[in-house]
Coordinates of C-alpha atoms and ligand atoms in Angstrom, one line a residue:
M9 CA 5.8 41.6 49.1
Q10 CA 7.5 38.9 47.4
T11 CA 11.4 39.1 47.3
Y12 CA 13.2 38.9 44.1
L13 CA 14.5 35.5 45.4
E14 CA 11.2 34.2 45.9
L15 CA 10.2 35.2 42.3
L16 CA 13.1 33.8 40.9
N17 CA 12.2 30.5 42.7
E18 CA 8.5 31.0 41.3
A19 CA 10.0 31.4 37.6
K20 CA 12.1 28.0 38.2
A21 CA 9.0 26.2 39.3
I22 CA 7.2 27.2 36.4
L23 CA 9.8 25.9 34.2
Q24 CA 9.8 22.7 36.1
R25 CA 6.0 22.2 35.8
N26 CA 6.0 23.0 32.1
T27 CA 8.8 20.4 31.4
M28 CA 7.4 17.5 29.2
T29 CA 9.1 14.0 28.9
V30 CA 8.0 12.6 25.8
T31 CA 8.8 9.3 24.0
V32 CA 8.5 9.0 20.2
N33 CA 9.6 5.9 18.1
G34 CA 11.2 4.7 21.5
K35 CA 13.3 8.0 21.7
L36 CA 13.1 10.0 24.9
Y37 CA 12.5 13.8 24.6
E38 CA 12.5 16.4 27.3
R39 CA 11.2 20.0 26.4
I40 CA 9.5 22.7 27.9
I41 CA 6.0 23.8 26.7
P42 CA 4.9 27.3 26.8
S43 CA 2.1 26.9 29.1
R44 CA 0.1 23.8 30.2
D45 CA -3.2 25.1 29.2
F46 CA -3.0 25.4 25.9
Y47 CA 0.5 25.5 24.4
V48 CA 1.5 21.9 25.0
H49 CA 3.9 21.4 22.5
Q50 CA 7.2 23.0 21.8
W51 CA 7.7 26.3 19.7
L52 CA 10.8 27.2 18.0
W53 CA 11.6 30.7 19.4
D54 CA 9.6 30.0 23.0
S55 CA 12.1 27.2 23.0
A56 CA 15.2 29.2 22.3
G57 CA 14.1 31.9 24.6
I58 CA 13.4 29.4 27.2
A59 CA 16.8 27.8 27.0
M60 CA 18.5 31.0 27.5
G61 CA 16.9 31.5 31.2
Q62 CA 17.3 28.0 31.8
V63 CA 20.7 27.8 31.4
H64 CA 21.2 30.0 34.7
I65 CA 19.5 27.0 36.6
D66 CA 20.3 23.8 34.9
E67 CA 22.7 24.0 32.0
E68 CA 21.9 20.1 31.2
A69 CA 18.1 21.0 30.7
A70 CA 19.0 24.2 28.7
F71 CA 21.4 21.7 26.2
H72 CA 18.5 19.2 26.3
E73 CA 15.7 22.1 25.3
L74 CA 17.8 22.8 22.1
L75 CA 18.6 19.2 21.3
S76 CA 14.8 18.2 21.8
L77 CA 14.1 21.2 19.2
I78 CA 16.5 20.0 16.3
A79 CA 14.9 16.6 16.7
G80 CA 11.9 18.0 14.7
Q81 CA 14.2 19.2 11.8
W82 CA 13.0 18.2 8.4
N83 CA 15.5 16.5 6.0
N84 CA 15.7 19.8 3.9
G85 CA 17.0 21.7 6.9
L86 CA 13.6 23.5 7.9
I87 CA 13.1 23.7 11.5
P88 CA 9.5 24.0 11.9
H89 CA 7.7 26.4 14.3
I90 CA 5.7 23.8 16.2
I91 CA 7.3 20.3 17.3
Y92 CA 4.2 18.3 18.5
N93 CA 4.1 16.2 21.5
P94 CA 2.0 13.0 21.0
G95 CA -1.4 12.5 22.5
E96 CA -1.8 16.3 23.3
T97 CA -5.1 17.5 22.0
R98 CA -5.6 21.0 23.8
Y99 CA -3.9 23.0 21.1
Y100 CA -5.5 23.8 17.7
P101 CA -4.5 23.0 14.7
P102 CA -3.8 19.6 15.6
A103 CA -0.6 17.8 14.6
D104 CA -2.4 15.9 11.5
Q105 CA -3.8 19.0 10.0
W106 CA -0.2 19.9 8.4
Q107 CA 0.5 16.5 7.0
T108 CA 4.3 16.9 6.8
T109 CA 5.3 13.6 8.6
R110 CA 7.2 12.6 5.4
F111 CA 9.5 15.2 5.8
T112 CA 10.6 14.8 9.2
R113 CA 12.8 11.8 11.1
D114 CA 11.7 9.2 13.5
G115 CA 8.0 10.0 12.7
I116 CA 8.0 13.2 15.0
K117 CA 5.1 15.4 13.9
T118 CA 5.6 19.0 13.1
S119 CA 4.1 22.2 11.6
G120 CA 5.2 23.3 8.3
I121 CA 6.1 26.9 8.6
T122 CA 9.0 28.2 10.7
D123 CA 9.5 30.7 13.5
P124 CA 11.8 33.7 14.0
P125 CA 15.0 31.9 13.7
L126 CA 16.4 32.4 17.4
L127 CA 18.2 29.2 17.6
A128 CA 22.0 30.0 17.0
I129 CA 21.4 32.8 19.3
A130 CA 20.1 30.8 22.0
A131 CA 23.0 28.4 21.3
A132 CA 25.5 30.9 21.4
N133 CA 24.1 32.5 24.7
L134 CA 24.1 28.8 26.2
C135 CA 28.0 28.9 25.4
D136 CA 28.4 32.2 27.2
H137 CA 27.0 31.1 30.3
A138 CA 27.5 27.5 30.6
S139 CA 30.6 26.3 32.8
D140 CA 31.3 23.0 31.8
E141 CA 33.8 23.3 28.7
Q142 CA 33.7 19.7 27.5
K143 CA 30.0 19.6 27.9
K144 CA 29.7 22.9 26.0
R145 CA 31.8 21.8 23.2
D146 CA 30.2 18.5 22.4
F147 CA 26.8 20.4 22.7
I148 CA 27.9 22.7 20.0
I149 CA 29.6 20.3 17.6
T150 CA 26.2 18.5 17.9
L151 CA 24.2 21.4 17.3
L152 CA 26.6 22.9 14.3
P153 CA 25.3 21.0 11.4
S154 CA 21.7 21.4 12.0
M155 CA 22.1 25.1 12.4
M156 CA 24.0 25.6 9.3
A157 CA 21.4 23.4 7.4
Y158 CA 18.7 25.5 9.0
H159 CA 20.2 28.6 7.8
D160 CA 21.2 27.3 4.5
H161 CA 17.5 26.4 4.0
L162 CA 16.2 29.7 4.8
K163 CA 18.8 31.7 2.7
R164 CA 17.9 29.4 -0.1
Y165 CA 14.1 29.3 -0.1
R166 CA 13.2 32.6 1.7
D167 CA 15.9 34.8 -0.1
P168 CA 16.2 33.2 -3.7
E169 CA 16.7 36.9 -5.0
D170 CA 19.8 37.3 -2.6
C171 CA 18.6 40.6 -1.4
G172 CA 19.6 40.1 2.5
L173 CA 15.7 39.9 3.6
L174 CA 14.2 36.8 4.2
T175 CA 10.4 36.3 3.3
I176 CA 7.7 35.1 5.5
V177 CA 4.7 33.4 4.1
H178 CA 2.4 33.3 7.2
P179 CA 1.7 35.7 10.2
W180 CA 2.6 33.0 12.7
E181 CA 6.3 32.8 11.2
S182 CA 6.7 36.6 12.3
G183 CA 5.6 35.3 16.1
T184 CA 3.5 38.4 16.2
D185 CA 0.3 36.7 14.8
D186 CA -2.5 39.5 14.6
S187 CA 0.0 42.5 14.5
P188 CA -1.4 45.5 12.6
R189 CA 1.6 45.1 10.2
W190 CA -0.2 42.3 8.5
D191 CA -3.6 43.8 8.0
S192 CA -3.4 45.3 4.3
V193 CA -1.8 41.9 3.2
L194 CA -4.3 39.7 5.0
N195 CA -7.2 41.8 3.9
R196 CA -6.3 40.9 0.5
I197 CA -7.7 37.5 1.2
D198 CA -11.2 37.5 0.6
L199 CA -13.1 35.7 3.3
N200 CA -15.9 34.7 0.4
N201 CA -13.2 32.7 -1.3
I202 CA -12.3 30.6 1.7
P203 CA -14.2 27.6 1.7
T204 CA -17.6 27.2 4.0
D205 CA -16.2 23.9 5.3
L206 CA -12.9 25.5 6.3
K207 CA -14.7 28.0 8.3
A208 CA -16.9 25.4 9.8
N209 CA -14.1 23.3 10.8
V210 CA -12.3 26.5 12.3
D211 CA -15.5 27.4 14.1
L212 CA -15.9 24.0 15.5
N213 CA -12.2 23.2 16.6
R214 CA -10.6 26.4 17.5
K215 CA -9.6 26.4 21.2
D216 CA -7.9 29.2 22.4
I217 CA -11.2 31.3 22.8
R218 CA -12.9 28.2 24.8
Y219 CA -10.2 29.0 27.5
Q220 CA -10.0 32.7 27.0
N221 CA -11.7 35.9 26.3
S222 CA -12.2 36.2 22.7
E223 CA -11.6 39.9 23.0
E224 CA -8.1 39.1 24.1
R225 CA -7.3 36.9 21.0
P226 CA -6.8 37.1 17.2
T227 CA -10.5 37.7 15.3
E228 CA -12.1 34.9 13.7
A229 CA -11.6 36.4 10.4
D230 CA -7.7 36.2 11.2
Y231 CA -8.3 32.4 12.0
Y232 CA -9.8 31.5 8.8
R233 CA -7.1 33.4 7.1
Y234 CA -4.4 31.4 9.0
I235 CA -5.9 28.1 8.3
Y236 CA -6.6 28.9 4.9
L237 CA -2.9 29.7 4.3
I238 CA -1.9 26.4 5.9
E239 CA -4.4 24.4 3.4
L240 CA -2.7 26.2 0.6
F241 CA 0.5 25.2 1.3
K242 CA -0.4 21.6 2.0
D243 CA -1.7 21.6 -1.5
L244 CA 1.5 22.8 -2.9
A245 CA 3.3 19.7 -1.1
W246 CA 5.2 22.1 1.1
D247 CA 7.4 23.0 -1.8
Y248 CA 8.7 26.4 -0.7
T249 CA 9.7 27.4 -4.2
K250 CA 6.1 27.0 -5.5
I251 CA 4.6 28.6 -2.0
L252 CA 6.9 31.7 -2.5
H253 CA 5.3 32.1 -5.9
E254 CA 1.8 31.5 -4.9
T255 CA 1.0 32.6 -1.3
P256 CA -1.2 35.6 -1.0
F257 CA 1.1 36.5 2.2
A258 CA 4.7 37.2 1.5
V259 CA 6.6 39.7 3.6
K260 CA 10.0 40.9 4.4
D261 CA 9.2 41.1 8.0
I262 CA 11.8 43.5 10.1
L263 CA 11.4 41.4 13.2
F264 CA 12.2 38.1 11.6
N265 CA 15.0 39.8 9.6
S266 CA 16.5 41.5 12.8
I267 CA 16.7 38.0 14.5
W268 CA 18.1 36.5 11.1
A269 CA 21.0 39.2 11.3
R270 CA 22.0 38.5 14.9
A271 CA 21.4 34.7 14.5
N272 CA 24.1 35.0 11.5
E273 CA 26.4 36.7 13.9
A274 CA 26.0 34.2 16.6
L275 CA 26.7 31.1 14.1
A276 CA 29.7 32.9 12.7
A277 CA 31.2 33.2 16.2
L278 CA 30.4 29.7 16.9
L279 CA 32.0 28.4 13.8
H280 CA 34.9 30.6 14.6
T281 CA 35.6 29.1 18.0
Y282 CA 34.2 25.3 17.2
G283 CA 34.3 24.9 13.5
N284 CA 35.4 26.0 10.2
Q285 CA 36.5 29.8 9.5
E286 CA 35.4 29.8 5.9
E287 CA 32.1 28.7 7.0
A288 CA 31.9 31.4 9.7
N289 CA 32.9 33.9 7.0
T290 CA 29.8 33.0 5.0
Y291 CA 27.5 33.5 7.7
Q292 CA 29.3 36.6 8.9
R293 CA 28.6 38.0 5.3
W294 CA 24.9 37.3 5.4
A295 CA 24.7 39.0 8.6
E296 CA 26.1 42.1 7.3
Q297 CA 24.1 42.0 4.3
T298 CA 20.9 41.8 6.3
Q299 CA 22.2 44.6 8.6
K300 CA 22.5 46.9 5.4
A301 CA 19.1 45.6 4.1
L302 CA 17.2 46.6 7.1
T303 CA 18.9 50.0 7.4
N304 CA 17.7 50.5 4.1
T305 CA 14.1 49.6 5.0
W306 CA 14.2 53.1 6.8
S307 CA 11.4 55.6 5.8
E308 CA 12.2 59.1 6.5
E309 CA 8.7 60.2 6.1
D310 CA 7.3 57.8 8.6
Q311 CA 10.4 57.7 10.8
Q312 CA 10.5 53.9 11.1
Y313 CA 11.6 50.9 9.5
C314 CA 9.1 49.0 7.4
D315 CA 8.2 45.7 6.6
I316 CA 8.1 45.0 2.7
D317 CA 5.0 43.4 1.1
V318 CA 6.5 41.2 -1.5
T319 CA 3.4 39.2 -2.4
Q320 CA 3.4 38.1 -5.9
G321 CA 6.0 40.5 -7.3
R322 CA 4.9 43.7 -5.2
H323 CA 7.5 45.7 -3.5
Q324 CA 5.5 47.9 -1.1
A325 CA 6.6 49.1 2.2
I326 CA 4.3 48.6 5.1
V327 CA 3.8 51.4 7.8
A328 CA 2.8 50.4 11.1
P329 CA 3.8 51.9 14.3
T330 CA 4.6 48.5 16.4
N331 CA 7.3 47.5 18.5
A332 CA 8.9 45.7 15.5
I333 CA 10.3 49.0 14.4
F334 CA 12.9 48.8 17.1
M335 CA 14.3 45.4 16.1
P336 CA 16.9 46.6 14.0
L337 CA 18.7 47.6 17.2
Y338 CA 18.9 44.2 18.2
A339 CA 20.5 43.6 14.7
G340 CA 22.9 46.3 14.9
A341 CA 21.6 47.9 11.9
V342 CA 20.8 51.6 13.0
T343 CA 22.5 54.6 12.0
D344 CA 23.3 57.5 14.3
A345 CA 20.2 59.8 13.1
Q346 CA 17.9 56.5 13.0
L347 CA 19.1 55.9 16.5
D348 CA 18.0 59.3 17.9
I349 CA 14.5 59.3 16.4
L350 CA 14.3 55.5 17.7
L351 CA 15.3 56.9 21.5
Q352 CA 12.7 59.7 21.0
R353 CA 10.0 57.4 20.2
L354 CA 10.6 54.9 22.8
S355 CA 10.9 57.5 25.3
N356 CA 7.4 59.3 24.3
T357 CA 4.5 58.6 26.5
D358 CA 2.0 59.0 23.8
E359 CA 3.7 56.2 21.9
F360 CA 5.8 53.6 23.2
C361 CA 6.6 54.5 27.0
S362 CA 3.4 53.7 28.2
A363 CA 3.0 52.9 32.0
Y364 CA 4.0 49.3 31.4
P365 CA 6.3 49.6 28.2
V366 CA 6.9 48.7 25.5
P367 CA 3.3 48.0 24.0
S368 CA 3.3 46.0 20.8
T369 CA 1.5 48.9 19.4
A370 CA 1.9 52.7 20.0
I371 CA -0.8 53.6 22.1
H372 CA -1.8 56.7 20.2
S373 CA -2.3 54.9 17.0
R374 CA -5.7 54.0 15.2
Y375 CA -4.7 50.3 15.6
F376 CA -4.1 50.4 19.3
D377 CA -6.0 47.8 21.0
K378 CA -4.8 47.4 24.6
E379 CA -6.1 43.9 25.2
R380 CA -5.8 42.2 21.9
Y381 CA -2.9 40.1 21.6
W382 CA -0.2 41.8 19.2
R383 CA -2.3 44.8 18.7
G384 CA -1.2 46.6 21.8
P385 CA -0.5 44.5 24.9
T386 CA 3.2 44.6 26.2
W387 CA 4.9 41.2 25.7
P388 CA 8.2 40.3 27.9
I389 CA 9.8 38.5 24.9
T390 CA 9.8 41.6 22.6
N391 CA 10.9 43.8 25.6
F392 CA 13.8 41.4 26.1
F393 CA 15.0 42.0 22.5
I394 CA 14.5 45.8 22.7
I395 CA 16.6 45.8 25.8
E396 CA 19.4 43.9 24.5
G397 CA 19.1 46.1 21.1
L398 CA 19.6 49.1 23.2
K399 CA 22.5 47.8 25.0
R400 CA 24.4 47.3 21.5
Y401 CA 24.1 51.3 21.3
T402 CA 25.3 52.1 24.9
A403 CA 28.3 53.6 23.9
R404 CA 27.0 55.6 20.9
H405 CA 24.2 57.3 23.0
K406 CA 23.7 57.5 27.0
N407 CA 20.0 57.3 26.7
A408 CA 20.4 53.9 25.3
D409 CA 21.7 52.4 28.7
Q410 CA 19.1 54.6 30.6
L411 CA 16.1 53.2 28.6
A412 CA 17.6 49.6 28.6
N413 CA 17.6 49.8 32.3
F414 CA 14.3 51.5 32.8
F415 CA 12.6 48.8 30.5
M416 CA 14.5 45.9 32.6
Q417 CA 13.3 47.3 35.8
K418 CA 9.6 47.8 34.3
T419 CA 9.6 44.3 33.0
V420 CA 10.3 42.7 36.3
Q421 CA 7.9 45.0 38.0
M422 CA 5.1 44.0 35.6
I423 CA 5.9 40.4 36.4
K424 CA 6.5 40.8 39.9
E425 CA 3.2 42.8 40.6
N426 CA 0.9 40.5 38.2
G427 CA 2.6 37.1 37.7
F428 CA 3.9 35.3 35.0
W429 CA 1.4 35.9 32.2
E430 CA 1.7 35.7 28.4
Y431 CA 1.1 39.2 27.8
F432 CA 0.0 42.3 29.7
D433 CA -2.0 45.4 29.5
P434 CA 0.5 48.3 28.7
L435 CA -1.6 51.0 30.3
D436 CA -2.3 52.2 33.9
D437 CA -5.9 52.6 34.0
A438 CA -7.1 54.8 37.0
T439 CA -9.3 51.7 38.1
E440 CA -6.4 49.3 37.5
P441 CA -3.4 50.3 39.5
H442 CA -1.5 47.5 37.9
A443 CA -0.5 46.1 34.6
K444 CA -3.1 43.3 33.9
G445 CA -2.0 40.2 33.1
M446 CA -3.6 38.4 30.1
G447 CA -3.7 35.4 28.0
F448 CA -2.3 32.1 29.6
S449 CA -0.5 32.3 32.9
S450 CA 2.5 30.4 34.4
F451 CA 4.1 31.0 30.7
S452 CA 7.3 29.9 30.4
W453 CA 9.1 32.4 28.2
T454 CA 7.9 35.1 30.7
A455 CA 9.5 33.0 33.5
A456 CA 12.5 32.5 31.3
I457 CA 12.9 36.1 30.6
L458 CA 12.7 37.1 34.4
I459 CA 15.4 34.9 35.3
Q460 CA 17.5 36.7 32.7
L461 CA 16.6 39.8 33.8
L462 CA 17.1 39.3 37.4
N463 CA 20.6 37.8 36.4
K464 CA 21.5 40.9 34.6
L465 CA 20.3 43.5 37.2
Y466 CA 21.1 41.6 40.4
Y467 CA 23.2 38.6 40.1
N468 CA 26.0 39.5 37.6
Ligands
LIG508 C1 1.6 32.6 20.0 C2 2.3 33.8 19.7 C3 3.8 33.1 19.4 C4 4.3 32.4 20.5 C5 3.3 30.9 20.4 C6 3.5 30.0 21.7 O1 1.0 32.1 18.7 O2 1.9 34.8 18.9 O3 4.7 34.3 19.2 O4 5.5 31.7 19.8 O5 2.0 31.7 21.0 O6 3.7 30.8 22.7

């Protein structure tokens, strides 16, 4: 039986193996990729999550991770969800498909959409855990203008109506690609209207299902629509005023916005210590505005927070029992009455308290598919947010603390028994005594989250 120390060492080794040093235009970048098998570039929210684990092992490397990430920032402030490493061909879509190089600096190639905005949260977390005061200060001072430009960009282009909730325009921006939350919106994109050559191109070039069981990945129809959206945005020259107007996918995502609220709190706290108080007040105000707006997405009838479909003038609540409904805990947006219900749903063995909790979709629901990506499997990253979210409420409800500890133990156990997989079967089937690991193995944020959890559980 592996000890916790051995497990920790394995996690460190994975992060080391997944570190890539690349040179673009004579400049050297060091970054950790999600997996050597497929995700061979840098992803925004993976990278932020990885840095939060890495800081416990190697502070310098954690700083590098985030500095390497902001190197991909566009001149208009956007931080794209993928920063491509040159010469890598294992991932689809390839860098050139996006045609975004004119917006970036130093010839760095990136995607054109963003990811859940975890950057400022990670930066603040690094500050909490790094020990060298001077290096910490230098790091934050370097990072602050980029973080502010990113937040200002998001506020300007994704919340032009100033309602407190940002709009995402692609399922990939949610980080939960094929979640049932997106079905009703995506289904309006008629597959018959997607050009045949685009579909042929996807069929020919899509790579994840060459390496993986297709039952565990998004469907063919999902992929046609993902790429269709990219082509549309490219035709609109990545002008986000036009994109918001024309996209057939525009959603106020509760997961994305919960991270947005907490990221604004984090940025405000950093500015309070290292910057300007007036600017800190602006981001704090944005955080509070988003918290209030999230609270108001609650549906009494459905007992959950709801994403809002705002495509082309709509304003329609999306009701789907996924683990995103717990994200407002992370944002600090939960009333006492809502907290009671969330804790009940999290403890319910027919819903979210499966053998290996927390499943991405409630196990009793008609959408549940224990193997397919964000439609059932348990993901360490969302567990981490739920655990951190519950910890915000321990003073308000004793069950919050108990559940947070239970999910920490279970997440560690799931990884210890099965390995560092991308996601896991949430059920404990009679034929399979342990949660089954799925997707790609030696996965970086699984390793990084394990490091954080072990630190919280055993080394603090
Ligand atoms: C998948 C996941 C996304 C993640 C990316 C890289 O697209 O859905 O959340 O960021 O892989 O790991």
